[in-house]
Backbone as a ProteinNet text record, in pm:
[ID]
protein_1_A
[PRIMARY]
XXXXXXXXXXXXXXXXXXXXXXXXXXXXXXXXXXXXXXXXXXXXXXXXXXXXXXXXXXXXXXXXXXXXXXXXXXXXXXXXXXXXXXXXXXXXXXXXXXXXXXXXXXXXXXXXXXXXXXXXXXXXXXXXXXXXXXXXXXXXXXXXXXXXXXXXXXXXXXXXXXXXXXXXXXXXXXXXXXXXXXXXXXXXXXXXXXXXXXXXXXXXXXXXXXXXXXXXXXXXXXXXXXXXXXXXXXXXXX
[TERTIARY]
909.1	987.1	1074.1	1058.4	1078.8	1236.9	1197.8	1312.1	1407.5	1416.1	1431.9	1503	1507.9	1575.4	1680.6	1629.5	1681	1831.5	1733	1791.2	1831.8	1881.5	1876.5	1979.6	2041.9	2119.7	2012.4	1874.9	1805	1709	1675.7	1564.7	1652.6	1796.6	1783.1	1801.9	1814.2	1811.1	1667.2	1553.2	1395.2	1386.5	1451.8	1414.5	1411.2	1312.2	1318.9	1366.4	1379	1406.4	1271.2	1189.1	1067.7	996.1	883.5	787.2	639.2	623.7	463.3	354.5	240.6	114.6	38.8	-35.6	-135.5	-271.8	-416.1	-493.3	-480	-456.1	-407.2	-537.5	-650.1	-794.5	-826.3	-716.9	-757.5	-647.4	-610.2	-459	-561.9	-466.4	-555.4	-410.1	-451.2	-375	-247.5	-253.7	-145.4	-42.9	-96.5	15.4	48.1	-52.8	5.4	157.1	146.7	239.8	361.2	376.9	449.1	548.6	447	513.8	564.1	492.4	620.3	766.9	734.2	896.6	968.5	909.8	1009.1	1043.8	969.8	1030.7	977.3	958.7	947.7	812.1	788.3	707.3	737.9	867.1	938.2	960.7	947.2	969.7	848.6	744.8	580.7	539.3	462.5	379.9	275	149.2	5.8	-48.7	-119.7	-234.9	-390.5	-500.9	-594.3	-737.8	-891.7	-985.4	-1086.1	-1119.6	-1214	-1371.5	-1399.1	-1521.4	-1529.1	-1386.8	-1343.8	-1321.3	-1314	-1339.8	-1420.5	-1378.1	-1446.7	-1431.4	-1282.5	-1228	-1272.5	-1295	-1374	-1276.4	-1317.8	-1212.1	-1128.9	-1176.6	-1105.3	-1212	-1206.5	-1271.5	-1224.8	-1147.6	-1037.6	-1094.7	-956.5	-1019	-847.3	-828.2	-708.8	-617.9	-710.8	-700.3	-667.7	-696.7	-651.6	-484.4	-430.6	-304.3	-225.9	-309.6	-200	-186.1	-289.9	-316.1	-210.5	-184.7	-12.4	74.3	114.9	227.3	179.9	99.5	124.6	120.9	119	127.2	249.6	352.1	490.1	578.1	542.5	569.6	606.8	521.2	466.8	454.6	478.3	422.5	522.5	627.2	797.6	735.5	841.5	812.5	837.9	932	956.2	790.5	778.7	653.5	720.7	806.4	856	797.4	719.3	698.6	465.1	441.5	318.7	302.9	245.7	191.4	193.8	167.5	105.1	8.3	-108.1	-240.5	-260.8	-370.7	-345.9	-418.7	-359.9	-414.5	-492.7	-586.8	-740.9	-718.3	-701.5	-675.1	-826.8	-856.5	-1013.9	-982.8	-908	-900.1	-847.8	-925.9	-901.1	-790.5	-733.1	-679.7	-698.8	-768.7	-791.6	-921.8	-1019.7	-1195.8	-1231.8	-1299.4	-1350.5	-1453.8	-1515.4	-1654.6	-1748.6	-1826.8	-1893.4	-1927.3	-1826.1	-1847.4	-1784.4	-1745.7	-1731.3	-1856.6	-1949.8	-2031	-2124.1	-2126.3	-2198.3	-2200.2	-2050	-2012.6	-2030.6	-2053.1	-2063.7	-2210.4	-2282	-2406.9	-2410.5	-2379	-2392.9	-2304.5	-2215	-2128.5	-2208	-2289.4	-2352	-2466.4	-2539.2	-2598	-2568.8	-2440.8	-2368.2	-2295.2	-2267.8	-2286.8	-2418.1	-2511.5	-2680	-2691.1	-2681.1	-2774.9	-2657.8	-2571	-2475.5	-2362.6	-2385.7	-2213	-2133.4	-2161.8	-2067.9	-1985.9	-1990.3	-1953.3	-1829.4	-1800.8	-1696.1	-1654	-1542.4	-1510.8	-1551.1	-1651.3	-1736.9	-1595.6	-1578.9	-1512.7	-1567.4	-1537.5	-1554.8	-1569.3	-1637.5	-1697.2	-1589.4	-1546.1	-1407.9	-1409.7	-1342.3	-1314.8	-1247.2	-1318.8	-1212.4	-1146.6	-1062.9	-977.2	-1095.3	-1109.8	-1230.4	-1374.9	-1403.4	-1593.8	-1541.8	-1697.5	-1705	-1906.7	-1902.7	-2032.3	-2085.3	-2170.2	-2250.2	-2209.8	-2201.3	-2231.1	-2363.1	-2378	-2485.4	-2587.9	-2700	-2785.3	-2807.3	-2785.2	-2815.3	-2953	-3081.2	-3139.6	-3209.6	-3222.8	-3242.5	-3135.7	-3018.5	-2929.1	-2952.9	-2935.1	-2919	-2731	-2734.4	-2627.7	-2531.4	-2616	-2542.6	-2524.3	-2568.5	-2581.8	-2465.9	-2476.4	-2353.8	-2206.9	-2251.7	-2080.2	-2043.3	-2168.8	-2109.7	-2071.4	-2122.7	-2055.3	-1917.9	-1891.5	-1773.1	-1626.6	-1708.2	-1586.4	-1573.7	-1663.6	-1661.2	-1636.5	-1754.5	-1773.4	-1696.7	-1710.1	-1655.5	-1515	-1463.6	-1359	-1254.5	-1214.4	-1115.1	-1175	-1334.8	-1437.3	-1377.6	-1373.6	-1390.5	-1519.1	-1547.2	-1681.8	-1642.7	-1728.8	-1717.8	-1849.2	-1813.8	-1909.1	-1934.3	-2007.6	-1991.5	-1919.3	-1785.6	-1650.4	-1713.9	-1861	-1855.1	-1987.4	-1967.5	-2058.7	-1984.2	-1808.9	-1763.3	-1724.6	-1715.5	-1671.1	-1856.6	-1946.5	-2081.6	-2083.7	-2045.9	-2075.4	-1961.7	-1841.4	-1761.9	-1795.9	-1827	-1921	-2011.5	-2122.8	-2228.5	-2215.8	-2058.8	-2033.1	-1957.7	-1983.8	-1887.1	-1766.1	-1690.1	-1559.3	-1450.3	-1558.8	-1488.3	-1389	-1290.3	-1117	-1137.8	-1241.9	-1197.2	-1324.2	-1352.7	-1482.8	-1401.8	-1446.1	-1356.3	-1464	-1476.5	-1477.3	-1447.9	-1514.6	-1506.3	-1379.9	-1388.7	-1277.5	-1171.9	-1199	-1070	-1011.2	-1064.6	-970	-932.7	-961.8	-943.7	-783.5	-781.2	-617.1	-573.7	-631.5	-616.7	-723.1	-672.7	-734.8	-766.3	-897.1	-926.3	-1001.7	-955.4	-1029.3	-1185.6	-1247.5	-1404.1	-1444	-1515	-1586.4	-1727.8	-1768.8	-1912.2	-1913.7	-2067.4	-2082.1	-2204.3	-2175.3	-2281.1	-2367.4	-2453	-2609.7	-2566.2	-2495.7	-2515.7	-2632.6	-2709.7	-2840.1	-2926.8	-2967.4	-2984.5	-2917.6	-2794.1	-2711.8	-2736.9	-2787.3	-2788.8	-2867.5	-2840.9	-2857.9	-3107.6	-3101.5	-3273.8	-3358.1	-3285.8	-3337.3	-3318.3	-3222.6	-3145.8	-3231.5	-3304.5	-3334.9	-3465.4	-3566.8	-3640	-3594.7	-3499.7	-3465.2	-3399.3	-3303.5	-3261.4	-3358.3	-3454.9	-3542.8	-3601.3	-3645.4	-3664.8	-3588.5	-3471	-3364	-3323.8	-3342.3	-3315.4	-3433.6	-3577.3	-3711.5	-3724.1	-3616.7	-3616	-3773.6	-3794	-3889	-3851.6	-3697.6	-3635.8	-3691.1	-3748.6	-3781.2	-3696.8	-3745	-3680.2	-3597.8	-3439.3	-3375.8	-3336.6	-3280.3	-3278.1	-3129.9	-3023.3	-2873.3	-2878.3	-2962.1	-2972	-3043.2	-3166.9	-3236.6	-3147.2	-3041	-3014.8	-2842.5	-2784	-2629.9	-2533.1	-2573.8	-2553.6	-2564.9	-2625.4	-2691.3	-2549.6	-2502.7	-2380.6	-2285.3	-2239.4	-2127.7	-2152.6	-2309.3	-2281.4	-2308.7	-2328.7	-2267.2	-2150.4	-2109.5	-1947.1	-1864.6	-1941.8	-1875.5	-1935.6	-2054.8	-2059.3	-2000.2	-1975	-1909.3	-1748.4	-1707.9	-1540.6	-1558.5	-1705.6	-1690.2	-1692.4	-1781.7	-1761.2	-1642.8
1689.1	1772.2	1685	1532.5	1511.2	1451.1	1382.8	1351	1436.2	1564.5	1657.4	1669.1	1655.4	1658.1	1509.9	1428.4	1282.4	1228	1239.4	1224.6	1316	1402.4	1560.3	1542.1	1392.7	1412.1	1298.6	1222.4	1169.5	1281.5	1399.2	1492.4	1564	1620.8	1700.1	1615.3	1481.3	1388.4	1411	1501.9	1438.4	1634.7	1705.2	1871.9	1904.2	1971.4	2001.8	2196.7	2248.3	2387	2443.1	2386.7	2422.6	2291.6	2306.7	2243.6	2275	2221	2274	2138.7	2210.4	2113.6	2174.8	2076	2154.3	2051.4	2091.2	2020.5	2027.7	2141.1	2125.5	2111.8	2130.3	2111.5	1992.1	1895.5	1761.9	1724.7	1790.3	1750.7	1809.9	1751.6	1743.8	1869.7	1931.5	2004.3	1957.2	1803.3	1758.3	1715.7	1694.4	1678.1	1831.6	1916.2	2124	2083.9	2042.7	2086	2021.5	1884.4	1834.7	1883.6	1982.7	2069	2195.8	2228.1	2350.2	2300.3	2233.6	2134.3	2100.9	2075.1	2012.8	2127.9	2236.7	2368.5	2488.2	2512.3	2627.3	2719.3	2830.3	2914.4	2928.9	2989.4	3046.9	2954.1	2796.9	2691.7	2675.3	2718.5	2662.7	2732.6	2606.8	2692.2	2601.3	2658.8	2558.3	2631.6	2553.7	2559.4	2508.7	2530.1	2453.5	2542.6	2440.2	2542.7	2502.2	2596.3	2517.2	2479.9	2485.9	2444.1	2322.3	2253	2100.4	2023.1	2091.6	1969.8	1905.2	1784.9	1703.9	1569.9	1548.9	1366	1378.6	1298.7	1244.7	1307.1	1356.9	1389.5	1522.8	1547	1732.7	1842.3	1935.9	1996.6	2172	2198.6	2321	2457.9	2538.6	2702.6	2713.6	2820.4	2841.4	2966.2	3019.9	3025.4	2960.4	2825.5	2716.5	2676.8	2721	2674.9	2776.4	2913.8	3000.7	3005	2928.7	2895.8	2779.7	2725.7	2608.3	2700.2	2781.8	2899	2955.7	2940.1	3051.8	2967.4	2813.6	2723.5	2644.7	2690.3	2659.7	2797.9	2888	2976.4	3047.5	2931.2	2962.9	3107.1	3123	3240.1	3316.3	3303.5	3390.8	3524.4	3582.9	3711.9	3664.2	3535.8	3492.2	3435.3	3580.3	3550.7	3493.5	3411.7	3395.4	3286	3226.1	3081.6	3112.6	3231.9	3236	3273.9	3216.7	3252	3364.6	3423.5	3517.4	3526.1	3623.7	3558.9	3538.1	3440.9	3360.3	3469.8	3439.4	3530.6	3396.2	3509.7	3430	3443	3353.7	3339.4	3302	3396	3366.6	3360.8	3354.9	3325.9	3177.5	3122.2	2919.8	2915.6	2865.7	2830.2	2642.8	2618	2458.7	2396.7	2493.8	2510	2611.6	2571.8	2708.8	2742.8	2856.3	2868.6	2799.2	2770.1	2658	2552.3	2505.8	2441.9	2531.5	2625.6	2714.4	2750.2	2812.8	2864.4	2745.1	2645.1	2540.4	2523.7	2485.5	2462.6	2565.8	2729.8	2818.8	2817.5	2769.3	2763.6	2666.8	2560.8	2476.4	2522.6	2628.3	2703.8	2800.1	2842.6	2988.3	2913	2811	2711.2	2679.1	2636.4	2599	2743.3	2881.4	2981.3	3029.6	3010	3066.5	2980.2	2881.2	2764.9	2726.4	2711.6	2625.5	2799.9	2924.2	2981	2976.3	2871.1	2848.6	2698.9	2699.5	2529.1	2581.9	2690.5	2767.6	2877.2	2906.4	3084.8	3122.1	3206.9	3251.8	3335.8	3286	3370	3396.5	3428.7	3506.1	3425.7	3441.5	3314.1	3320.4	3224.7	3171.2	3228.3	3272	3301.3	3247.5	3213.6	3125.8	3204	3175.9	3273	3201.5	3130.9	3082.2	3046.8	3082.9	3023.4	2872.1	2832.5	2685.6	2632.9	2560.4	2467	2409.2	2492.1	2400.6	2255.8	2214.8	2020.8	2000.9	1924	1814.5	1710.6	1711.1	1621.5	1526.7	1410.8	1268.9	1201	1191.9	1130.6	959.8	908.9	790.7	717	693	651.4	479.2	410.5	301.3	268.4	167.7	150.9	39.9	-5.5	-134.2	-27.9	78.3	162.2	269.5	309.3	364.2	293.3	192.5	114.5	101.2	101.1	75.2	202	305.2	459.1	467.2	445	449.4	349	252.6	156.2	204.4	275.3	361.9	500.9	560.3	689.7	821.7	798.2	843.2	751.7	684.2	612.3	711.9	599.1	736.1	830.7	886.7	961.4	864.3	968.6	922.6	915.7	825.2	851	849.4	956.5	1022.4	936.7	900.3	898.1	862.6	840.2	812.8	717	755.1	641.5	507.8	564.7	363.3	313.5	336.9	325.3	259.3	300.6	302.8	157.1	79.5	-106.5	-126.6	-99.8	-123.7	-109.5	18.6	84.9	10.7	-10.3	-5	-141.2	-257.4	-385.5	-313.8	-237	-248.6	-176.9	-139.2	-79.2	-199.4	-255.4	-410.9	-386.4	-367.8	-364.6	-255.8	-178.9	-12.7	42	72.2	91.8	240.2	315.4	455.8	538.4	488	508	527.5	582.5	636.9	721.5	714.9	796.5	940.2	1030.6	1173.1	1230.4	1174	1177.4	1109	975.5	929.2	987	1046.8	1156.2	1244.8	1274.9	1427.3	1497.3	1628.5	1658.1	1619.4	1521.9	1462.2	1549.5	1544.3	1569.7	1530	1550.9	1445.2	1541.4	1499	1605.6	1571.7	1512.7	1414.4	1353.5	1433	1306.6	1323.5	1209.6	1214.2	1172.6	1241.7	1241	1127.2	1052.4	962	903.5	931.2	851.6	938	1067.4	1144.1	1172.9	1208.6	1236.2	1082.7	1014	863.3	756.8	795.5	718.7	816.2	923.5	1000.5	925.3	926.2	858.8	902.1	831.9	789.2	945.8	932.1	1040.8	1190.6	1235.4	1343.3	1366	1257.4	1258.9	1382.6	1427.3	1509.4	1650.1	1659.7	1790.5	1826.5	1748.5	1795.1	1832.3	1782.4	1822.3	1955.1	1977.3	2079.7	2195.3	2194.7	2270.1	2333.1	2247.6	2269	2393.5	2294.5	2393.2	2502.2	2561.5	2634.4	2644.8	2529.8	2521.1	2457.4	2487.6	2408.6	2490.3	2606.4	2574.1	2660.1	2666.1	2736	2680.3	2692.5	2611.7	2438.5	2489.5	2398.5	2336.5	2422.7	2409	2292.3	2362.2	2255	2124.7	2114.8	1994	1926.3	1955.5	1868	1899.8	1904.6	1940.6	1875.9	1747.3	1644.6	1655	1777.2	1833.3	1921.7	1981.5	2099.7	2017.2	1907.2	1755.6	1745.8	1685.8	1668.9	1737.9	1887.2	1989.7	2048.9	2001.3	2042.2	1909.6	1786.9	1706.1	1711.9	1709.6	1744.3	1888.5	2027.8	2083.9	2063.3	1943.6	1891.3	1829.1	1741.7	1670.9	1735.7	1866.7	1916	2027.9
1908.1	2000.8	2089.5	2138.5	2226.8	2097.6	1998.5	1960.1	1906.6	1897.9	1860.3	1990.1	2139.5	2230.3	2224.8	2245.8	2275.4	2091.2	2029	1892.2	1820.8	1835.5	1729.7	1598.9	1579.9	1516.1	1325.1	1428.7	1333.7	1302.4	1399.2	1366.8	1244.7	1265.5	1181.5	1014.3	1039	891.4	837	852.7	846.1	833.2	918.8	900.4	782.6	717.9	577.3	618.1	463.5	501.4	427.4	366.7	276	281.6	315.6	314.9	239.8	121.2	74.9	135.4	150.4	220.6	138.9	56.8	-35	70.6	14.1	138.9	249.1	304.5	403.1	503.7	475.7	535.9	598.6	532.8	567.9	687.3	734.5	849.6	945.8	1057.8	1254.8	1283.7	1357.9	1404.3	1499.2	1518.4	1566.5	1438.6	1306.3	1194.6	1188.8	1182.1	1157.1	1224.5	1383.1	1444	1388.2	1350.4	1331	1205.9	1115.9	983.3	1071.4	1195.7	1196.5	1252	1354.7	1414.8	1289.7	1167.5	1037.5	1015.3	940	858.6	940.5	1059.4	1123.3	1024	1064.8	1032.6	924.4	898.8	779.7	641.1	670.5	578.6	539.2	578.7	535.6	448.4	357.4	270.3	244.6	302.7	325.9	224.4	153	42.8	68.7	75.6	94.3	116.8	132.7	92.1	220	310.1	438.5	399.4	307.1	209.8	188.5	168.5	100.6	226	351.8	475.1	499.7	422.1	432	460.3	549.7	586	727.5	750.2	892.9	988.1	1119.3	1227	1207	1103.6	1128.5	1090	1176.5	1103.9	1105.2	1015.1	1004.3	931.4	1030.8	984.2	985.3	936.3	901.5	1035	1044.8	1219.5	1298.8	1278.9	1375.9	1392.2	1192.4	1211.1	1289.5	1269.1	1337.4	1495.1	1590.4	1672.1	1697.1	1609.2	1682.3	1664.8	1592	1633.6	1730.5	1802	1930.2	2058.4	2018.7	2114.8	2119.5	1976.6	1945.9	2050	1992.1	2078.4	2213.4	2237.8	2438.8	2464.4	2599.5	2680.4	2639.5	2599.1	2533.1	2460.2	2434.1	2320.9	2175.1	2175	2041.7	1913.6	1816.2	1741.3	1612.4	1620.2	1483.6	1456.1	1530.1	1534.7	1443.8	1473.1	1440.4	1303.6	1229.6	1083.2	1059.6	885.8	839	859.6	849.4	815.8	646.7	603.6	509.8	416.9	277.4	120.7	83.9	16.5	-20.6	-160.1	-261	-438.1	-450.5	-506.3	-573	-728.5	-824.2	-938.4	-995.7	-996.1	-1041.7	-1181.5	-1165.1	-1291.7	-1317.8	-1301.3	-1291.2	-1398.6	-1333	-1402.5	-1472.7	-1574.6	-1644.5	-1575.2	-1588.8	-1580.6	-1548.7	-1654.5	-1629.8	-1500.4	-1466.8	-1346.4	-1196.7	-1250.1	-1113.7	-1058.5	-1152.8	-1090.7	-1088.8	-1112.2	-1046	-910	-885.9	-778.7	-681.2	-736.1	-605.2	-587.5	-679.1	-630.7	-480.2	-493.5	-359	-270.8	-261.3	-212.3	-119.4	-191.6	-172	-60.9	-89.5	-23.4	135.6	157.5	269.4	331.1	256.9	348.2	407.1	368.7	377.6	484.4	449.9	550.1	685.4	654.2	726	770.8	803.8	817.1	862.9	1005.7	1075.2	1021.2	915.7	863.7	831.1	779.2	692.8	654	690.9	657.7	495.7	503.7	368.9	276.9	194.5	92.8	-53	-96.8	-236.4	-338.2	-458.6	-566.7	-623	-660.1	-730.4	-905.2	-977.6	-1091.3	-1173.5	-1262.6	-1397.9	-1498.5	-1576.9	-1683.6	-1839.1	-1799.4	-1927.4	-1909.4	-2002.9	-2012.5	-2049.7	-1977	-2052.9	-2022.5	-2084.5	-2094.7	-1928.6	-1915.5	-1745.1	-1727.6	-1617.4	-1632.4	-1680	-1709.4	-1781.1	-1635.9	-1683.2	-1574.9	-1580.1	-1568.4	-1658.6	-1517.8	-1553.7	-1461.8	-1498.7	-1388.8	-1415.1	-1541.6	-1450.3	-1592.5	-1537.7	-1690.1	-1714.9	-1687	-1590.9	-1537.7	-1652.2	-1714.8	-1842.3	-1966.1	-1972.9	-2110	-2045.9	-1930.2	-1886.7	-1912.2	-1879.1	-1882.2	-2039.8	-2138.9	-2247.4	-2267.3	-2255.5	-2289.5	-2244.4	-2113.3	-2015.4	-2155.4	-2183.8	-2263.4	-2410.1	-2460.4	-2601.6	-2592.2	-2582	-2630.8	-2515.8	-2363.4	-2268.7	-2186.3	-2261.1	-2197.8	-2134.2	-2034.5	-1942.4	-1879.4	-1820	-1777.5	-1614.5	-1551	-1419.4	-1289.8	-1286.6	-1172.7	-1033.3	-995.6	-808.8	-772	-644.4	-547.6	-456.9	-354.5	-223.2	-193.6	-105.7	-66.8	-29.3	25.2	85.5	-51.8	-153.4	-244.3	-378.1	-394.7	-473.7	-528	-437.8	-488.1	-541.6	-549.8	-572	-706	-715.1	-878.1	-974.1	-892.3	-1009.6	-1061	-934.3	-974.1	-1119.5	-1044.3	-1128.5	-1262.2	-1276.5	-1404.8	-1482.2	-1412.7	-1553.4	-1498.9	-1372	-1299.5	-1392.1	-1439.8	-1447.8	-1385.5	-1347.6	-1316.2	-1237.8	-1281	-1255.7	-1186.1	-1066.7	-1016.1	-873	-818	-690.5	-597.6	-453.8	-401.2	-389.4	-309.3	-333.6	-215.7	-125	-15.1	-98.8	-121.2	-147.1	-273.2	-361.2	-450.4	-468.8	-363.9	-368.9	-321.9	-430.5	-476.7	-584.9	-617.4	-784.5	-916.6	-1009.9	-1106.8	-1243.1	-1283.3	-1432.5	-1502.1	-1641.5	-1781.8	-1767	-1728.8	-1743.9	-1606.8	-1541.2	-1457.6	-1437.7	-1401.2	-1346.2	-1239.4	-1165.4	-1009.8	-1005.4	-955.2	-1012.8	-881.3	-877.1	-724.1	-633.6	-648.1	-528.2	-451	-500.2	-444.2	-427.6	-423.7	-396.9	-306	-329.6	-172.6	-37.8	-58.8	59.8	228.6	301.2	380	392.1	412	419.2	488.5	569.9	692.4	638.2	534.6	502.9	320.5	297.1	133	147.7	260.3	201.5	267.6	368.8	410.7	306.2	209.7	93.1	23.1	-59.9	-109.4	-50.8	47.3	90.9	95.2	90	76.5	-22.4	-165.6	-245.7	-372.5	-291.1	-287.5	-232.6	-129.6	-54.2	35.8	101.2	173	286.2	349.1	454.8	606.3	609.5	717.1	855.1	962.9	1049.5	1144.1	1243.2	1289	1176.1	1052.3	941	1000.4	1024.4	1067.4	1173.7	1265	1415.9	1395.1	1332.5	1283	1212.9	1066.8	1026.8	961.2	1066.7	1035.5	910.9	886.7	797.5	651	660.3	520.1	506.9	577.6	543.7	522.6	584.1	562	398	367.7	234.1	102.5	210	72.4	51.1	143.6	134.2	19.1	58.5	-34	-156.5	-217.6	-373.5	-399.1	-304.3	-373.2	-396.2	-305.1	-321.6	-462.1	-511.7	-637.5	-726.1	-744.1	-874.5	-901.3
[MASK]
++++++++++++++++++++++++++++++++++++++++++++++++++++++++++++++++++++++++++++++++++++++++++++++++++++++++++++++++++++++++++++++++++++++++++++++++++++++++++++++++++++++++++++++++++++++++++++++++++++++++++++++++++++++++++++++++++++++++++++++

């Protein structure tokens, strides 16, 4: 705004007339603002899922964006500056089956346990069936890498961002092992989620268990909030 007064002749070099933000879950409401000053209300078009918040330091409802239009706005009568309210696409075209309803299982999880983590919406729908994920336990990490260089080459592995220089070491310096934050928005035909449940922090390994037993217990939200953080991120991985 301020250069937008001082400079108006470099602001309008940078004003877009359309702006798309896909992710938009992952922006602070001080970048929101900065997309309406570029393309106004009318230039925006935000995409994104409050389930998948999951980068450190934000933590978003989509309410919130319409909340900088009414702080773009000010005390004026001018509402041109405030959002629609947002359409909810529950039909995926990305995933089949198969791993949709995987994923709404730990979905369904983090509305039960966690509802204030996230505006509850509707189980996502695929246009195709497909095959569940697969469980691989106790994997051999040298028999993995040989799969990874033969039989699954090009398979991408998820997993915990501060975990990921470890594995890709302990995969024979494997190329395509990535963090779950840090990939996210991207997409791959093959991946695996790999020591999710095992890197989990020490303190958090039997309330999971318990959770999952459904033997978590009363005041579960308040005891152990950390648990809704990292079901929000295996449901960003699968």
């Amino acid at each position: 705004q301020e250069s937008k007064k001082t400079d108006p002749s470099s602001f309008d070099l940078v004003k877009k007339s359309k702006i798309y933000v896909d992710e938009i879950q992952d922006y602070t409401q001080i970048e929101c603002l900065v997309f309406f000053y570029l393309g106004g209300p009318s230039g925006l078009f935000l995409a994104g899922d409050p389930a998948q918040s999951v980068v450190e330091g934000t933590e978003f409802r989509f309410e919130d964006i319409r909340s900088v239009g009414h702080f773009v706005s000010g005390s004026g009568s001018d509402r041109s500056y405030i959002l629609q309210k947002p359409k909810i696409v529950n039909v995926n075209f990305r995933s089949h089956a198969g791993i949709l309803n995987c994923a709404s299982s730990f979905l369904g999880l983090l509305f039960r346990y966690f509802p204030g983590s996230a505006r509850q919406l509707q189980t996502d729908v695929g246009l195709f069936q497909g095959a569940r994920p697969g469980l691989m336990h106790k994997v051999d990490m040298s028999q993995l890498a040989t799969l990874l260089s033969d039989k699954l080459k090009g398979t991408v592995v998820l997993c915990h961002d501060e975990c990921a220089r470890h594995l890709r070491h302990m995969l024979g310096g494997y190329n395509f092992v990535y963090g779950i934050r840090e990939s996210k928005g991207l997409e791959f035909k093959s991946v695996i989620i790999l020591d999710f449940f095992r890197e989990l922090p020490v303190g958090l390994q039997k309330p999971w268990r318990n959770l999952l037993l459904k033997r978590e217990g009363l005041d579960f939200e308040k005891k152990y909030p950390l648990v809704g953080t990292y079901l929000k991120l295996l449901y960003t991985g699968i």
